[in-house]
PDB file of C-alpha atoms in Angstrom:
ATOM      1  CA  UNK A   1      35.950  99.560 -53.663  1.00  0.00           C
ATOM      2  CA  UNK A   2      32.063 100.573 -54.916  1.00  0.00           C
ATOM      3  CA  UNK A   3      31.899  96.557 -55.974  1.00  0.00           C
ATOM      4  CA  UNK A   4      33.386  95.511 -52.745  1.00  0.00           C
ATOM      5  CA  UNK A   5      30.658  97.878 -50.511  1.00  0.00           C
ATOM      6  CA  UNK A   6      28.075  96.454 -52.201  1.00  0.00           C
ATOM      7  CA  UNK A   7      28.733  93.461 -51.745  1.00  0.00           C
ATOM      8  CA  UNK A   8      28.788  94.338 -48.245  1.00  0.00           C
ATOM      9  CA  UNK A   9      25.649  96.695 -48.044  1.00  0.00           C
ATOM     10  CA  UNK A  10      27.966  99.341 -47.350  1.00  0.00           C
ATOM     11  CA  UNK A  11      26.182 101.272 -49.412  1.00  0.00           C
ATOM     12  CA  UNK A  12      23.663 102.867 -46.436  1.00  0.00           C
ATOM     13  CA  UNK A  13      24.209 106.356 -44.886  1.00  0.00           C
ATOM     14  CA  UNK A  14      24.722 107.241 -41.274  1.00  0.00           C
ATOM     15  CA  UNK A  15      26.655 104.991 -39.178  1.00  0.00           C
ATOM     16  CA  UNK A  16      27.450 101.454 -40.610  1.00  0.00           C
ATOM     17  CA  UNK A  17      27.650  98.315 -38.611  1.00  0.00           C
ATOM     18  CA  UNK A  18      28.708  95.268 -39.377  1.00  0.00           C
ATOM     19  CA  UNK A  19      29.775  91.376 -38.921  1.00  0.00           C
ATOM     20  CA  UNK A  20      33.062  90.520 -40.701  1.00  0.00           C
ATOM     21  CA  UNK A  21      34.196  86.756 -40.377  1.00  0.00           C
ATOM     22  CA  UNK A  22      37.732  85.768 -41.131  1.00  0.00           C
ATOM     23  CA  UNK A  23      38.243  82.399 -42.224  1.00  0.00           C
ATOM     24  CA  UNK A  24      41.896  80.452 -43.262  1.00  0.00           C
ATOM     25  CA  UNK A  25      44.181  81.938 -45.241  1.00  0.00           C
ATOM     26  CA  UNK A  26      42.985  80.191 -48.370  1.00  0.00           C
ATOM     27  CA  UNK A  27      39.553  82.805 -47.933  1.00  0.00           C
ATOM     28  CA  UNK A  28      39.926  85.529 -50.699  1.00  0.00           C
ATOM     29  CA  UNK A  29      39.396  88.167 -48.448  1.00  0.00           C
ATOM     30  CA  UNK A  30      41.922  86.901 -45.739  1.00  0.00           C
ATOM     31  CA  UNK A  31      44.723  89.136 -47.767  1.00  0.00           C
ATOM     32  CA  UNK A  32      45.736  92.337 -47.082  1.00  0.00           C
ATOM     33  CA  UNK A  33      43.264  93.650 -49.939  1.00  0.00           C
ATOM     34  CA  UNK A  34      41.015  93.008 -47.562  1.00  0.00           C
ATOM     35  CA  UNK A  35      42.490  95.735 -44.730  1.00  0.00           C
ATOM     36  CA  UNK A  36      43.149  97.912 -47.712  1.00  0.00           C
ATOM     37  CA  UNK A  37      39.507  97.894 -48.204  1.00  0.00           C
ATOM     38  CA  UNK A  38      38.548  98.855 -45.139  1.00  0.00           C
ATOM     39  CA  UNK A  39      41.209 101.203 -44.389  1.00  0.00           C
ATOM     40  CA  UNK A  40      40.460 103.162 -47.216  1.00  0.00           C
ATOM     41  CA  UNK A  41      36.530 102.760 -46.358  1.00  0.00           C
ATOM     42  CA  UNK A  42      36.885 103.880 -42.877  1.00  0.00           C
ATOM     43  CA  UNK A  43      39.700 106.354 -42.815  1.00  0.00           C
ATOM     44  CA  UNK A  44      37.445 108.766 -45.228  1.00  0.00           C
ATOM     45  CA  UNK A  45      35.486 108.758 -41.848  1.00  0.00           C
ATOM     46  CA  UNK A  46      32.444 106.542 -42.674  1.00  0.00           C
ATOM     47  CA  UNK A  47      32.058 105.244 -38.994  1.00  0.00           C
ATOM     48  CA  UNK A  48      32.906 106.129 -35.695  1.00  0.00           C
ATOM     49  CA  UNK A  49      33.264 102.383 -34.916  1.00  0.00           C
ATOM     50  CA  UNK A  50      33.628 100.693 -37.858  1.00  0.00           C
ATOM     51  CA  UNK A  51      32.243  96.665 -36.519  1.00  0.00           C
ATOM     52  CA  UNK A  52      33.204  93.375 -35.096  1.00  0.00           C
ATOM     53  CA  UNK A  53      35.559  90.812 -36.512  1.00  0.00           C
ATOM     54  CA  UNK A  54      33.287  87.886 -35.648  1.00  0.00           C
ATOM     55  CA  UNK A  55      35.476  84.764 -35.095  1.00  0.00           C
ATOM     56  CA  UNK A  56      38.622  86.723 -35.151  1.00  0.00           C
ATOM     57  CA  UNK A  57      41.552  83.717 -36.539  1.00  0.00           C
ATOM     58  CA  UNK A  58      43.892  86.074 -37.508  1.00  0.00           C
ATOM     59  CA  UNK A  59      47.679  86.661 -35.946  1.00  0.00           C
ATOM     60  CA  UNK A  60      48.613  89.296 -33.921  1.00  0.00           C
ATOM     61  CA  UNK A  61      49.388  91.487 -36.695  1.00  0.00           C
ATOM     62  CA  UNK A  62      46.371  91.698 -38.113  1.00  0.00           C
ATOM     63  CA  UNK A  63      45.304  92.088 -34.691  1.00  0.00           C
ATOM     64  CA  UNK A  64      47.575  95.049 -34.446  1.00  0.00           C
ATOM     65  CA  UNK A  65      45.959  96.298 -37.691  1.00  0.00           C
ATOM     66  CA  UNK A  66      42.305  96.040 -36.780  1.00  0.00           C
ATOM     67  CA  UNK A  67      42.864  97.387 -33.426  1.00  0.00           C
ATOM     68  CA  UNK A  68      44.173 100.250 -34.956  1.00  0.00           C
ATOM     69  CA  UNK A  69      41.243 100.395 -37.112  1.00  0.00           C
ATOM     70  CA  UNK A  70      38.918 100.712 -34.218  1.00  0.00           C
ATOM     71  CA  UNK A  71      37.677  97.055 -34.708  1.00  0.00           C
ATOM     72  CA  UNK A  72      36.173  94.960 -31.772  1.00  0.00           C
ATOM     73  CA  UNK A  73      36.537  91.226 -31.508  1.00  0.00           C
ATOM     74  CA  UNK A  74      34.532  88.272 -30.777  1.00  0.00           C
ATOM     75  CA  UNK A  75      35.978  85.113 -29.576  1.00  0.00           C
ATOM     76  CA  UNK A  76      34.178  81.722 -29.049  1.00  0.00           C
ATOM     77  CA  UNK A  77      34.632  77.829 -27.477  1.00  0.00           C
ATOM     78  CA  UNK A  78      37.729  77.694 -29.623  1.00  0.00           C
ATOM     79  CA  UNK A  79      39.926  79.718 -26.617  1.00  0.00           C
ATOM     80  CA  UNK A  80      38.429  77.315 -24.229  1.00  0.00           C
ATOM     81  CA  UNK A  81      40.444  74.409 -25.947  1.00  0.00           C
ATOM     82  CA  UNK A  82      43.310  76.004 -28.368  1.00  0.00           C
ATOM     83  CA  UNK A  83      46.325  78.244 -27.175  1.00  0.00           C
ATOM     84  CA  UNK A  84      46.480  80.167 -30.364  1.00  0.00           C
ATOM     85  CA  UNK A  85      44.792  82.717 -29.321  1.00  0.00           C
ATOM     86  CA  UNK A  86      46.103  83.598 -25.807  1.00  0.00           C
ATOM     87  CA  UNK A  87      48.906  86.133 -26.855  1.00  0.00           C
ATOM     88  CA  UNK A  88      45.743  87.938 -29.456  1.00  0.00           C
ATOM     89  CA  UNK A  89      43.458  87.852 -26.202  1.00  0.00           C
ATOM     90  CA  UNK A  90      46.274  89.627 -24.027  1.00  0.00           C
ATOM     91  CA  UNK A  91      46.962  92.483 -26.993  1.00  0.00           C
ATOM     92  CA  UNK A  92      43.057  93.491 -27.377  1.00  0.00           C
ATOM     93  CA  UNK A  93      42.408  95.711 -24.616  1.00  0.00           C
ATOM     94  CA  UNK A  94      39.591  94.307 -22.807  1.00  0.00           C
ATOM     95  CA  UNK A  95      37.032  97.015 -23.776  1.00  0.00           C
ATOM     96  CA  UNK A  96      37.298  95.678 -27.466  1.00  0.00           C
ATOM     97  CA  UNK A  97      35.800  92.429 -26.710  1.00  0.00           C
ATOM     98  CA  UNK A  98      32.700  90.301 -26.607  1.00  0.00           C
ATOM     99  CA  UNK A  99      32.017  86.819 -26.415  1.00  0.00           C
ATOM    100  CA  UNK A 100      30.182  84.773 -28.836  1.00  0.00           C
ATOM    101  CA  UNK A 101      28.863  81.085 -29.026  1.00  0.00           C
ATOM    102  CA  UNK A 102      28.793  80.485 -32.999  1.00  0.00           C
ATOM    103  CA  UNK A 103      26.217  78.303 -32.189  1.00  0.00           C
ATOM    104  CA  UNK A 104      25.808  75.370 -33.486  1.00  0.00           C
ATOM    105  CA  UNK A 105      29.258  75.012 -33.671  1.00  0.00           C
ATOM    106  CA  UNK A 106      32.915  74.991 -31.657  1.00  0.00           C
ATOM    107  CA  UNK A 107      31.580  73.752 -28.458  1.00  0.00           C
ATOM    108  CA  UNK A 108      33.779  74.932 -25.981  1.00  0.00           C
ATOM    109  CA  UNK A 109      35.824  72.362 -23.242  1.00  0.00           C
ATOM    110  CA  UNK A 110      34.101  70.794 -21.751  1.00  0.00           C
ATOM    111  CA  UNK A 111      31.583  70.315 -24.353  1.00  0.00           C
ATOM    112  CA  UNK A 112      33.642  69.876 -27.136  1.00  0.00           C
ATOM    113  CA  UNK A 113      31.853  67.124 -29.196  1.00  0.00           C
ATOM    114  CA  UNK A 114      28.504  68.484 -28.532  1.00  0.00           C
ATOM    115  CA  UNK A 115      25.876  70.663 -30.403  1.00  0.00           C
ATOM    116  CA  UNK A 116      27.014  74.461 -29.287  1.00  0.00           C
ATOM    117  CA  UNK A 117      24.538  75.854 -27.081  1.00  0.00           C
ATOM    118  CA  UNK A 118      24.249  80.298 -25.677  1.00  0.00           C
ATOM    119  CA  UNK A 119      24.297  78.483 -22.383  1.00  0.00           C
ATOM    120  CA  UNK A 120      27.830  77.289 -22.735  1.00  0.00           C
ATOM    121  CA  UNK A 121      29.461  80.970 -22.772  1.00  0.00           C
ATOM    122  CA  UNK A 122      30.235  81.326 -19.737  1.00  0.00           C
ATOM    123  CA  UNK A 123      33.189  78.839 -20.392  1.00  0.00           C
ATOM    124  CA  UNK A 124      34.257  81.199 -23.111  1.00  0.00           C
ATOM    125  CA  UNK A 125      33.864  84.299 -20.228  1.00  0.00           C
ATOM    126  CA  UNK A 126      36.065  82.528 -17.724  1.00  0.00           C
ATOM    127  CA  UNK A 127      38.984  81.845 -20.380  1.00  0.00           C
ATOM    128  CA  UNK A 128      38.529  85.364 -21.118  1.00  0.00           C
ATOM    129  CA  UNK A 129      38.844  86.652 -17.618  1.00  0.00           C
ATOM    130  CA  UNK A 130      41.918  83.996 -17.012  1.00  0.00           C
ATOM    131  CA  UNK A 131      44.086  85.319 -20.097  1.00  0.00           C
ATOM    132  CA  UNK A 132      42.997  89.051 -19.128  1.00  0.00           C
ATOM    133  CA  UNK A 133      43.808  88.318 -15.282  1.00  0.00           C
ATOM    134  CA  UNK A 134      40.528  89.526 -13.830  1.00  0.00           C
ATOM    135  CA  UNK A 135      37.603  88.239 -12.569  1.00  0.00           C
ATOM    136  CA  UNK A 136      34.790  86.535 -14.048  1.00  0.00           C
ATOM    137  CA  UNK A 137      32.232  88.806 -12.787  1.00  0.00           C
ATOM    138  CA  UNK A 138      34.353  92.128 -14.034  1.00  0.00           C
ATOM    139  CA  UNK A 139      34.770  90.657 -17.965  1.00  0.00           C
ATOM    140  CA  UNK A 140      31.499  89.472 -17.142  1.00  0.00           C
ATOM    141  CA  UNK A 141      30.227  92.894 -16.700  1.00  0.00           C
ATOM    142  CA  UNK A 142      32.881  94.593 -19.597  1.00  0.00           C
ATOM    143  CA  UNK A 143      31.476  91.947 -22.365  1.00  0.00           C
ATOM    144  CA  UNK A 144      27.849  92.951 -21.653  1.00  0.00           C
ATOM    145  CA  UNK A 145      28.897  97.304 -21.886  1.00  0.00           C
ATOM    146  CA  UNK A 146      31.121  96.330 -24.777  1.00  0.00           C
ATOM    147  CA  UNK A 147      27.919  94.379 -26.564  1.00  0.00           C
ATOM    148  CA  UNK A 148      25.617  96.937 -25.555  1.00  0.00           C
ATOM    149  CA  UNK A 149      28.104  99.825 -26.617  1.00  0.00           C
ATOM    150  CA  UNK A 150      28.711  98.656 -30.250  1.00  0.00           C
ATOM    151  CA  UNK A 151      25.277  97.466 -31.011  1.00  0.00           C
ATOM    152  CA  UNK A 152      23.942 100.885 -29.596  1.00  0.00           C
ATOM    153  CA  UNK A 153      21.527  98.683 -27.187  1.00  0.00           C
TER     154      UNK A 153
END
């Protein structure tokens, strides 16, 4: 695993931060290797809250997994237009969450087509607060603790 921190920059003392993004299941380190890693990595205790799956594509299980790792999730436009994710949305507890443009791209409805822009996430934060049943003032409120929480802001 010394190869695979480095490659990381996991090679820093004192708490370690950092953006993971999964891709399709033809990315190398979409495999279980990759949990392995970081299981290993972070059950010797190296963080207290070990990062953010940025663009989380995964399935539930792996949701299960990285949950259980003490992961936190972004999600983007894609919930705004794509179903595959409602059932992952429900299973993170909403403290576990932020929202994310990926700016330039995945445009959320009803922008799809168009250059991504910060300005469209609050499309992203009222999909969120539909699947989690709650207003869009309280995940509103959560996303922003959640952000400021992890980042240490």
């Amino acid at each position: 695993t010394k190869a695979y921190k480095n490659e990381l920059g996991l090679d820093v003392t004192g708490t370690i931060r950092f953006f993971t993004k999964f891709q399709n299941s033809s990315d190398y380190s979409y495999t279980p290797t990759y949990f392995v890693t970081y299981r290993r990595y972070f059950d010797k205790g190296n963080s207290e809250k070990p990062g953010i799956i940025h663009f989380f594509s995964g399935n539930l299980k792996e949701a299960a997994i990285l949950l259980d790792m003490g992961f936190s999730f972004t999600f983007g436009g894609v919930i705004t237009f794509s179903q595959d994710y409602d059932e992952i949305i429900k299973l993170i507890p909403r403290e576990r969450i932020l929202l994310e443009t990926d700016a330039p791209y995945v445009a959320p409805a009803p922008y799809r087509g168009r250059r991504n822009e910060p300005a469209y996430i609050t499309e992203v934060a009222k999909k969120l607060a539909e699947l989690k049943e709650i207003s869009l003032e309280e995940i509103s409120a959560q996303t922003v603790k959640n952000t400021r929480d992890i980042l240490g802001i």
